[in-house]
C-alpha atoms as one frame of an Amber mdcrd trajectory, in Angstrom:
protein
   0.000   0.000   0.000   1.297   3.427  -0.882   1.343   5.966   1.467   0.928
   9.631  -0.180   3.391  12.213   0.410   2.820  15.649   1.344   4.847  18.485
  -0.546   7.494  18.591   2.440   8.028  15.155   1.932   8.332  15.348  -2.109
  10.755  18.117  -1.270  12.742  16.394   1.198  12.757  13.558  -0.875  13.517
  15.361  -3.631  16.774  14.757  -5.580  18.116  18.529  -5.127  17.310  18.086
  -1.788  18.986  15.219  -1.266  21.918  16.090  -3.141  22.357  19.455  -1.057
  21.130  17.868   2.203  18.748  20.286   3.120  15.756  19.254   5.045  12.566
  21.932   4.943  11.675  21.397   8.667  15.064  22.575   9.620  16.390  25.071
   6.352  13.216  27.063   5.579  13.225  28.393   1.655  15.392  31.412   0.386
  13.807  34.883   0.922  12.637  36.293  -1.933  13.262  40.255  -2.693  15.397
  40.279   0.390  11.779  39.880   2.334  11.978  37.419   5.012   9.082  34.680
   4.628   7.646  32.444   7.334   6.972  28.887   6.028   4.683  26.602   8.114
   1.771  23.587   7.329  -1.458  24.503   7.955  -3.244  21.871  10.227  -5.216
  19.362   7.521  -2.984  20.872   4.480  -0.277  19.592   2.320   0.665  23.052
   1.106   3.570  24.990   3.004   2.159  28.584   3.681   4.310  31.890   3.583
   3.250  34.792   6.123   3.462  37.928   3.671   5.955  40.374   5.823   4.324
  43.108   7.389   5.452  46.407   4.923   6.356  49.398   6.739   3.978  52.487
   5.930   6.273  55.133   4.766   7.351  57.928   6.968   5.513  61.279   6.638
   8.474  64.288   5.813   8.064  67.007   8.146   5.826  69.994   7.132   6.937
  73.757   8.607   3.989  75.895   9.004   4.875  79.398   7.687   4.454  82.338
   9.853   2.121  84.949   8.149   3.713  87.783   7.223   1.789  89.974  10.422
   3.392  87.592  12.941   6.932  87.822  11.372   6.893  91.779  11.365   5.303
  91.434  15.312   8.115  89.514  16.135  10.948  91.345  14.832   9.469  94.667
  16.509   9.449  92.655  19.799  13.173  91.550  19.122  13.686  94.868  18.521
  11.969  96.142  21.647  13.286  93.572  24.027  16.652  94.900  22.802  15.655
  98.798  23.492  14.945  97.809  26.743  17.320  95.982  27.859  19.708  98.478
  26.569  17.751 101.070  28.860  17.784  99.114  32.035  21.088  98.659  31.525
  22.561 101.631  31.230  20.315 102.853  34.001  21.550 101.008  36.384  25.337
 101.087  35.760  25.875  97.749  33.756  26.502  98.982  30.509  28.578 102.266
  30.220  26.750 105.430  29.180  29.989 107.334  28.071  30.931 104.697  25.261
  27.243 103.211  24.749  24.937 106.014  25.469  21.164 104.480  26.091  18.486
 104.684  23.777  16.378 108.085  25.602  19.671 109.909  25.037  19.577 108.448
  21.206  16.003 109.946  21.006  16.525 113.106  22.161  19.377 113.451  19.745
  17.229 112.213  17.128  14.402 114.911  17.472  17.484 117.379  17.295  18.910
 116.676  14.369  16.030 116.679  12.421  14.403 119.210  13.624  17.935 121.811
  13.796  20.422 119.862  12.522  21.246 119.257   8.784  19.640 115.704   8.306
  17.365 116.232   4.873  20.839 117.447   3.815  23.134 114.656   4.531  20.581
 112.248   3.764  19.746 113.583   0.318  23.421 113.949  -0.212  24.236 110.198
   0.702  21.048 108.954  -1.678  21.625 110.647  -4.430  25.532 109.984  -4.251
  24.508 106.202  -3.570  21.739 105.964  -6.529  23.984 107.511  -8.998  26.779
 105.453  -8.370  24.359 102.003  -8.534  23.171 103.155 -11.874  26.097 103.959
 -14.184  28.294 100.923 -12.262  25.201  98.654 -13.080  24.631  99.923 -16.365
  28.399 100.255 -17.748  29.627  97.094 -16.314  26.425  95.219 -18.322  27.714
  97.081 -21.244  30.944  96.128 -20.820  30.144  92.312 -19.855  27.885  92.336
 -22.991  30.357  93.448 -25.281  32.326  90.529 -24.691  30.189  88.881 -27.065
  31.279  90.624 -29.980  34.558  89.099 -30.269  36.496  86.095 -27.930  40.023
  87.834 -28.665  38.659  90.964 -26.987  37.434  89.392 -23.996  40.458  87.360
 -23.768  42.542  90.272 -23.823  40.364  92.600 -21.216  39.235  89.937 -18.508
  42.679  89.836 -16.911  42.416  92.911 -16.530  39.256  93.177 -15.000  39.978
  90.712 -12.689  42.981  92.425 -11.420  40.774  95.861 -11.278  38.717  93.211
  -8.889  41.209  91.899  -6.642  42.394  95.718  -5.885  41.469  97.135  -2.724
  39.233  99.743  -3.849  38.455 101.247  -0.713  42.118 101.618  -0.028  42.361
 103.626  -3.587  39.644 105.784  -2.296  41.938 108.810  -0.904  43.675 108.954
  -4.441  39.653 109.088  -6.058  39.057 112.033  -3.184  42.074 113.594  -4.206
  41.133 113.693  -8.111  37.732 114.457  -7.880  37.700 116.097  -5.096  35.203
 116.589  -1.757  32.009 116.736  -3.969  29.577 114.149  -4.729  31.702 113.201
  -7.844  34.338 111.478  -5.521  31.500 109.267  -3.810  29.496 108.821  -7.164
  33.024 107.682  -8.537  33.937 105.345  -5.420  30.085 104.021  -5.735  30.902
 102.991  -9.621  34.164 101.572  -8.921  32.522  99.246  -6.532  29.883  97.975
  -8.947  31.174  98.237 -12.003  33.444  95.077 -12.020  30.689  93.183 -10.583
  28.301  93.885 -12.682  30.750  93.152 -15.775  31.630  89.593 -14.581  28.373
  88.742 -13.934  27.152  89.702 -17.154  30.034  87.976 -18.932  29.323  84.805
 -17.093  25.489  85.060 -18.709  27.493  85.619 -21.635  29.028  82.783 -21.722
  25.684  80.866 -20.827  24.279  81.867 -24.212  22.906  78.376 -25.783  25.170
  77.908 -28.970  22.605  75.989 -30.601  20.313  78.998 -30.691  23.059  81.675
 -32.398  23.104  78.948 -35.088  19.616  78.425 -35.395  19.289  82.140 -35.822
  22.087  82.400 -38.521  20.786  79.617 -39.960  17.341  81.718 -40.832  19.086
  84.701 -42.008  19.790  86.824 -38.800  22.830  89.148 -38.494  25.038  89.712
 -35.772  22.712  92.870 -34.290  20.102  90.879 -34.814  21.242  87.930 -32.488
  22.807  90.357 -30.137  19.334  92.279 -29.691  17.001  89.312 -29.727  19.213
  86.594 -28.211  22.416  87.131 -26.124  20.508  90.505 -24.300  17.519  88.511
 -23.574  19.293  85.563 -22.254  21.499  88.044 -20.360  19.208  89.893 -18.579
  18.133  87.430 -15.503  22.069  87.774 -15.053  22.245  91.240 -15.025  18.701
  91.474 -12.675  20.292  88.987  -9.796  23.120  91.391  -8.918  20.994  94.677
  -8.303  20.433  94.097  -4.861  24.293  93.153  -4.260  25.087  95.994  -6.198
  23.035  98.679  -3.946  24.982  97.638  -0.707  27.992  98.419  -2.326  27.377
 101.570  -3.888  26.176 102.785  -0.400  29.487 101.119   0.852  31.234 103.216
  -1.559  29.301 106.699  -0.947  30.069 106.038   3.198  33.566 105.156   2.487
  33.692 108.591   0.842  32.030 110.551   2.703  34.740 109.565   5.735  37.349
 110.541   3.776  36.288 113.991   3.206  33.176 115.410   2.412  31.240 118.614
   3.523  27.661 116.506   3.749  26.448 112.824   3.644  25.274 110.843   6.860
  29.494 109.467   6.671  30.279 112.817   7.291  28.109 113.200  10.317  29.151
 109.760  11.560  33.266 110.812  11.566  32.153 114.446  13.031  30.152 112.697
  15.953  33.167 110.502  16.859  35.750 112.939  16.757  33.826 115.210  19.330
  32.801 111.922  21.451  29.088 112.502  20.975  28.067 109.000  20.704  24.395
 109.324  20.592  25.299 111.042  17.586  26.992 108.453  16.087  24.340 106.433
  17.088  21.539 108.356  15.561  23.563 108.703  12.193  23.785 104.741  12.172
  20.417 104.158  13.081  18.885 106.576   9.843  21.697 104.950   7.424  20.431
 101.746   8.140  16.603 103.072   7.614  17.807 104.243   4.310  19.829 101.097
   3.474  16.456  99.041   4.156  14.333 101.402   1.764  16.671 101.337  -0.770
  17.145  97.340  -0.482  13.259  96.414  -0.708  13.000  99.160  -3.600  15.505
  97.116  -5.809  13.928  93.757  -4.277  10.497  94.964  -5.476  12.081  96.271
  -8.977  13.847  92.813  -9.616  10.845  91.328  -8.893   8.872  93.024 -11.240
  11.424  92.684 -14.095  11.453  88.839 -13.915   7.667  88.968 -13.934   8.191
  90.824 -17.417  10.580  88.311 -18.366   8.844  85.254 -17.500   5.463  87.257
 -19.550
């Protein structure tokens, strides 16, 4: 009489499994898809089950909640505050040194002062105009002269070290020989402004430039367009998000420029009131001169922010 085998048995009994000497009971099967699988007989059943593994739900990424833009203006005036105050309290009570520090009522009081009596529309309009000027013809001439690299490889070849060195100069250090030439006017700061911007603007330029898809120039020579033509509708159009990302770099510097002159020598400019404040030890002074340069640096920031936002809206259109 012949008993019937179950599937472990026909396995065990197998000729593979005899060969390799592996007995079910003891070597469970291989895992499959690097899963492990659990293999036992079902009471009343021939067939070997597998347990599907248990699969891992995947793992949420974290979500930040952004602030609106009311709480993130309430909590930079408390910063701001907090700092005020502490300032106050501690100069009132001896901790921090009035002499060198002042405190911030002092700061006020000054403040009403100087523009109320003092010549603040003056130096500010003087700084602003010396600081806009100088942002406009270094942004402007150094796009010109990063576009006109286009025009010819053996020119650029030939002016880029040069540039490059006109970068690496300290041109702050150069700034009492710029005084000296154009003297204690606005034309020294305007020209101190420029040299700051100017280079930058013409490598960054040069480096959109260089970004200029090949394939393009000769699918426009291949339908008949001259050099102008590529110039105008191509390389300035590809240029231009180049030449929009360094405005608001460029602004910083040309008001680093028009302060850097205006401590040299200069008969307005909020510089000038900065070095005359220190030099007669009136440090709320100083402090108040600070405090309206920074205003003015903020104003002037979001105003190019807003303006380079707008121009890549009319790009993008």
């Amino acid at each position: 009489m012949t008993i019937p085998q179950t599937s472990a048995d026909v396995v065990a009994t197998s000729p593979s499994a005899v060969i390799a000497g592996l007995d079910p009971a003891i070597h469970p099967p291989e895992p499959k898809n690097g899963l492990a699988m659990d293999a036992r007989v079902k009471p009343g059943h021939d067939e070997l089950e597998f347990a599907t593994p248990a699969i891992k739900p995947p793992r949420r990424l974290p979500v930040q909640k952004d602030w609106p833009t009311s709480a993130i203006v309430a909590a930079q005036i408390g910063i701001l505050i907090a700092i005020v105050a502490a300032w106050e309290i501690g100069a009132a009570t001896g901790f921090i040194d009035k002499f060198f520090w002042s405190h911030p009522s002092a700061i006020y009081h000054t403040l009403t002062i100087f523009f109320t009596t003092g010549d603040a529309f003056t130096d500010i309009a003087f700084t602003f105009r010396s600081t806009i000027l100088g942002f406009l013809i270094g942004t402007f001439a150094g796009s010109a002269l990063g576009l006109s690299f286009w025009w010819s490889k053996n020119y650029a070849a030939i002016v880029q070290p040069y540039i490059i060195c006109f970068e690496s100069l300290p041109k702050l250090a150069l700034a009492p020989l710029i005084v000296l030439v154009f003297g204690i006017g606005i034309a020294s700061k305007i020209a101190i402004a420029t040299a700051l911007t100017l280079v930058v603007s013409a490598l960054t330029t040069f480096a959109g430039v260089k970004a200029v898809d090949p394939d393009g120039e000769k699918l426009f020579y291949s339908l008949g367009a001259s050099r102008l033509q590529v110039f105008r509708k191509l390389v300035i159009p590809s240029c231009l998000p180049w030449i929009i990302s360094v405005l608001r770099v460029n602004i910083g510097l040309a008001l680093t420029g028009a302060i850097v002159g205006e401590f040299i020598a200069s008969q307005h400019g909020l510089g000038r009131a900065i070095i005359y404040a220190g030099q007669t030890y009136d440090i709320a002074l100083v402090w108040v001169a600070v405090s309206v340069l920074s205003a003015l640096a903020v104003v002037m920031y979001v105003t190019v922010s807003w303006i380079e936002r707008m121009l890549h809206r009319g790009i993008k259109a």
